[in-house]
Amino acid sequence: MKAIRRITVRPVLPEPLRPLSRLARNLRWSWHPPTRELFAALDPDRWAAAGGDPVRLLGSVPPARLARLAADEQFLRRLADAAADLGDYLEGDRWYQQQTGDLPAAIAYFSPEFGITAALPQYSGGLGILAGDHLKAASDLGAPLIGVGLLYRHGYFRQSLSHDGWQQEHYPVLDPHELPLSPLREDDGTPTQVRLALPGGRELRARVWRAQVGRVPLLLLDSDVEENDARERDVTDRLYGGGSEHRLLQEMLLGMGGVRALRAYCRITGHPDPEVFHTNEGHAGFLGVERIRELAVQGLDFDAALEAVRAGTVFTTHTPVPAGIDRFDADLVARHFGPDAELPDVDVERVLRLGRETYPGGDQARFNMAVMGLRLGQRANGVSLLHGRVSREMFAGLWPGFDADEVPITAVTNGVHAPTWMAPEVQRLAARAAGERCTEAMLGAGDTDRWDTVAGIPDQDLWQLRGELRGQLVAEVRSRLHASWRQRGAAPAELGWIDAVLDPGVLTIGFARRVPSYKRLTLMLRDRERLTALLLHPERPVQIVVAGKAHPADDGGKRLVQELVRFTDDPRVRHRIVFLPDYGMRMAQRLYPGCDVWLNNPLRPLEACGTSGMKAALNGCLNLSVLDGWWDEWYEADFGWAIPTADGRDAAGHPAGEAGQGRAVLDEERRDDLEAAALYDLLEQRIAPRFYERGPDGLPDRWIEMVRRTLGGLGPKVLAGRMVREYVTRLYAPAAHAHRALDPGAARSLAAWKSRVRAAWPRVAVDHVEASVAASTAELGATHALRVRVRLGDLSPDDVEVQAVTGRVDTEDRITDAASFPLKPASGPDLEDRWTYEGPLTLDRTGPFGYTVRILPSHPLLASGAELGLLAVPGDATGSPAAGEGTGVVLR
Ligand SMILES: *Cc1c(COP(=O)(O)O)cnc(C)c1O
């Protein structure tokens, strides 16, 4: 019989066990092994059955067992210790509290997904896990973040396989009452709701759930409430499902509803209001639109409100391909704003202009969420150095006239939360080396000195640890594979072979990630004979564990999964290569530590950062990867191997040569062939020999040394603590200062100034450049006087900066690696309304050297000279460079 209604009956804990409830509801248990061990001790079998989820565990332990524990002195002592430890964690001063300077009182962090723990499955992949790690590291550092996201009734899908290897998707219902969540309530006890006005008089309501991530609250909006019509109830049904209207409603709920939920949370709890809003990828971009609305209510016009909002907003982009960016039909967006919907008092055209693709090649009928993110955030970043460069090129059209290098998008390389991703066994070994009390500083904040202590761990211990972890993985793989085959319809009697799958002594390679085509799940199958030979090598075999989910709408991805599964089903190799369905955090936490080598072979530069290799490295697993994302930045021969790429880009990530010319390889097929061959070569000639080689002590000394270097050298770099510290000092703190400087008066005057500068700019021009330098006198180190006459139209020298720009020049006289120096106003305006600027020009490098001058808008509240996308250079007025002295000069 099917129940008509489902309710969750909460356990009543005996008084002495009450602290368990708080320990279960604060997700710190997910990265704190001692707390997990306490829960396991409660009832080891039920703990396993509950999948290591304390809330489910507490709901399943029989009252008699609880009563016994309530009288167990030893258990109660452990419980008191754990509760006191959590109390210390939540209250003490941490890194953030020790910083000088006015840091923001609160920072809101918006993301469409959060991967905190498998017990709260609200993520699809790297973006969500990164968001989870960001909150956890912020908590460890004491940074006052508030996370904001959506609660999806089905989360992302669970994956299984059909008999012939086709991906099957399941969408189990998640009951919020069974999750580690509590509803946000008004003072009178009623659950808080936020509302959005929809076209046609409809309304979208959502309740607000709160998860506690250590010190950081996470608010999740849920549209599955009785007051909503069926359509609106389904808005938060699943992650990345549905058509574009569905997605737009999700994103409006996340951004606009999210701000409303945040305001309610601060009002109810007395939490300070955020001074900085961080938009993790474009999906949450409507948060800026909502804040413009709030300011409009307070009397600011759109332009002034935009300035105030921009100042306190940080936008992080994660998408290195234009095709991957979130875009909507502008008409669809228009229907959801204006008199009949949200923001009735704002001109819809103003909203549309935020997301319009106003650059060459842009589509005016589209509303682009990344473009809106960049327009609503005064500060923006990519997620690795290489991705920063790629993003600057990709979005350069929004700052016309500026070289890609000057596009105001910086980079903060992602990191991973060590306490979550380091196996407890590795944490213990590191703690032993560093001294027990040092691990917090070491893992949380990335104290580099402590990581040096890893150097002292004896070979024997490291190798034993690696073996132990590999052994655990082998056991895990067999049990998962067994379950998968049962699901695929095999009878237990057919599955005896699984007991011999993988070998705890064989070099183990891991490959697990989502399956978009750029990640090339099946590159390893490019030459099946070669792969088979590697797997079955008589002395130096390798074994491979593969996992990954294809997006439910991506049949191409599902075909790749099937191709791989079919290969792994072959009885010749099935003991050496396996595909495990349902990749997620729980599997990942076993997989990374158990592998010896972590493989990553994306099409460079499409992996914005990649984080699984970082998690592997924290467990002493070596990386074997294309030089993309983080690996491009931190690769060293001691940490693993670089798969050479045939991507036609130079080492800096710029396209090599002009428009396809000079590109190393254009043909994707050939590129795959070359890169796969390089992968096989590395495995066969470098990696397997090193793993199996034994030194005089019977250990693979050189391998162990690489493990040690990886832990000690990469460990402190790849930490989410390092990442969050960078966000705080480089982005949040400046954004908070900018936000504070822009009170309503200042916001109005900045908006007015920008509009005046924009209007006046067509008449700003470089009129004349003179330098006391000629080709014959060009000597390294010589300083010459530069004198420039400029026209400023209705602007004054206070409104602009006139700069000399110098650098090396390429064959087409373009200045590369440019440096700019401000020139000083010397006199003006003359009778022809020109101003004279002067300054020294130092020839600071030999060889082809060029200089030019330019004029930029200048205002103390701009974060970058490129911010307005306005620039005047010699020759602008006529549209072609003026002859002779009026232009930039090249010395050869
Ligand atoms: C880390 C992680 C990812 C992201 O890995 P990438 O290397 O960035 O592709 C995806 N899924 C899970 C479960 C993870 O733990």
Short mmCIF file of C-alpha atoms in Angstrom, two decimals, residues 121 123-124 154-172 480-481 483-488 511-516 521 545-565 578-585 587-588 591:
data_model
loop_
_atom_site.label_atom_id
_atom_site.label_comp_id
_atom_site.label_asym_id
_atom_site.label_seq_id
_atom_site.Cartn_x
_atom_site.Cartn_y
_atom_site.Cartn_z
CA PRO A 121 23.48 15.51 -1.65
CA TYR A 123 25.79 18.91 -5.75
CA SER A 124 26.56 17.54 -9.19
CA HIS A 154 15.90 15.13 -5.74
CA GLY A 155 19.36 16.64 -5.52
CA TYR A 156 21.32 15.40 -8.52
CA PHE A 157 20.48 11.96 -9.89
CA ARG A 158 21.86 8.63 -8.64
CA GLN A 159 23.51 6.60 -11.35
CA SER A 160 23.33 2.88 -12.06
CA LEU A 161 23.93 0.81 -15.19
CA SER A 162 21.70 -1.28 -17.38
CA HIS A 163 22.90 -4.76 -18.30
CA ASP A 164 24.52 -3.42 -21.45
CA GLY A 165 26.19 -0.51 -19.71
CA TRP A 166 23.76 2.32 -20.43
CA GLN A 167 23.50 4.93 -17.68
CA GLN A 168 20.25 4.77 -15.67
CA GLU A 169 19.16 7.77 -13.63
CA HIS A 170 17.25 7.61 -10.37
CA TYR A 171 15.80 10.52 -8.49
CA PRO A 172 15.16 9.47 -4.91
CA ARG A 480 30.65 -1.72 -5.16
CA LEU A 481 31.20 -3.79 -8.27
CA ALA A 483 26.35 -4.37 -5.97
CA SER A 484 26.47 -2.91 -9.46
CA TRP A 485 26.42 -6.33 -11.13
CA ARG A 486 23.53 -7.43 -8.96
CA GLN A 487 21.71 -4.37 -10.19
CA ARG A 488 22.62 -5.16 -13.75
CA PHE A 511 40.00 8.50 -13.16
CA ALA A 512 36.71 9.91 -11.90
CA ARG A 513 34.82 13.02 -12.87
CA ARG A 514 31.66 14.19 -14.59
CA VAL A 515 31.53 13.16 -18.25
CA PRO A 516 31.31 16.29 -20.40
CA LEU A 521 36.57 9.80 -20.34
CA VAL A 545 39.35 2.48 -11.43
CA VAL A 546 36.98 4.69 -13.40
CA ALA A 547 33.80 6.51 -12.36
CA GLY A 548 31.67 9.38 -13.58
CA LYS A 549 28.15 10.56 -14.29
CA ALA A 550 27.01 11.90 -17.64
CA HIS A 551 24.44 14.70 -17.56
CA PRO A 552 20.97 13.08 -17.93
CA ALA A 553 20.35 15.02 -21.15
CA ASP A 554 23.74 14.17 -22.64
CA ASP A 555 23.43 11.04 -24.74
CA GLY A 556 26.92 11.57 -26.11
CA GLY A 557 28.27 11.34 -22.58
CA LYS A 558 26.21 8.25 -21.90
CA ARG A 559 27.66 6.62 -25.00
CA LEU A 560 31.13 7.28 -23.63
CA VAL A 561 30.17 5.68 -20.32
CA GLN A 562 28.80 2.68 -22.19
CA GLU A 563 31.90 2.35 -24.32
CA LEU A 564 34.03 2.32 -21.23
CA VAL A 565 31.78 -0.07 -19.32
CA VAL A 578 36.54 -1.35 -13.43
CA PHE A 579 33.82 1.23 -13.82
CA LEU A 580 32.02 2.11 -10.58
CA PRO A 581 28.58 3.69 -10.96
CA ASP A 582 27.31 6.60 -8.88
CA TYR A 583 30.41 8.71 -8.41
CA GLY A 584 29.87 11.03 -5.47
CA MET A 585 31.60 12.35 -2.39
CA MET A 587 33.13 7.16 -3.22
CA ALA A 588 35.57 9.99 -3.87
CA LEU A 591 39.04 6.57 -4.21
#
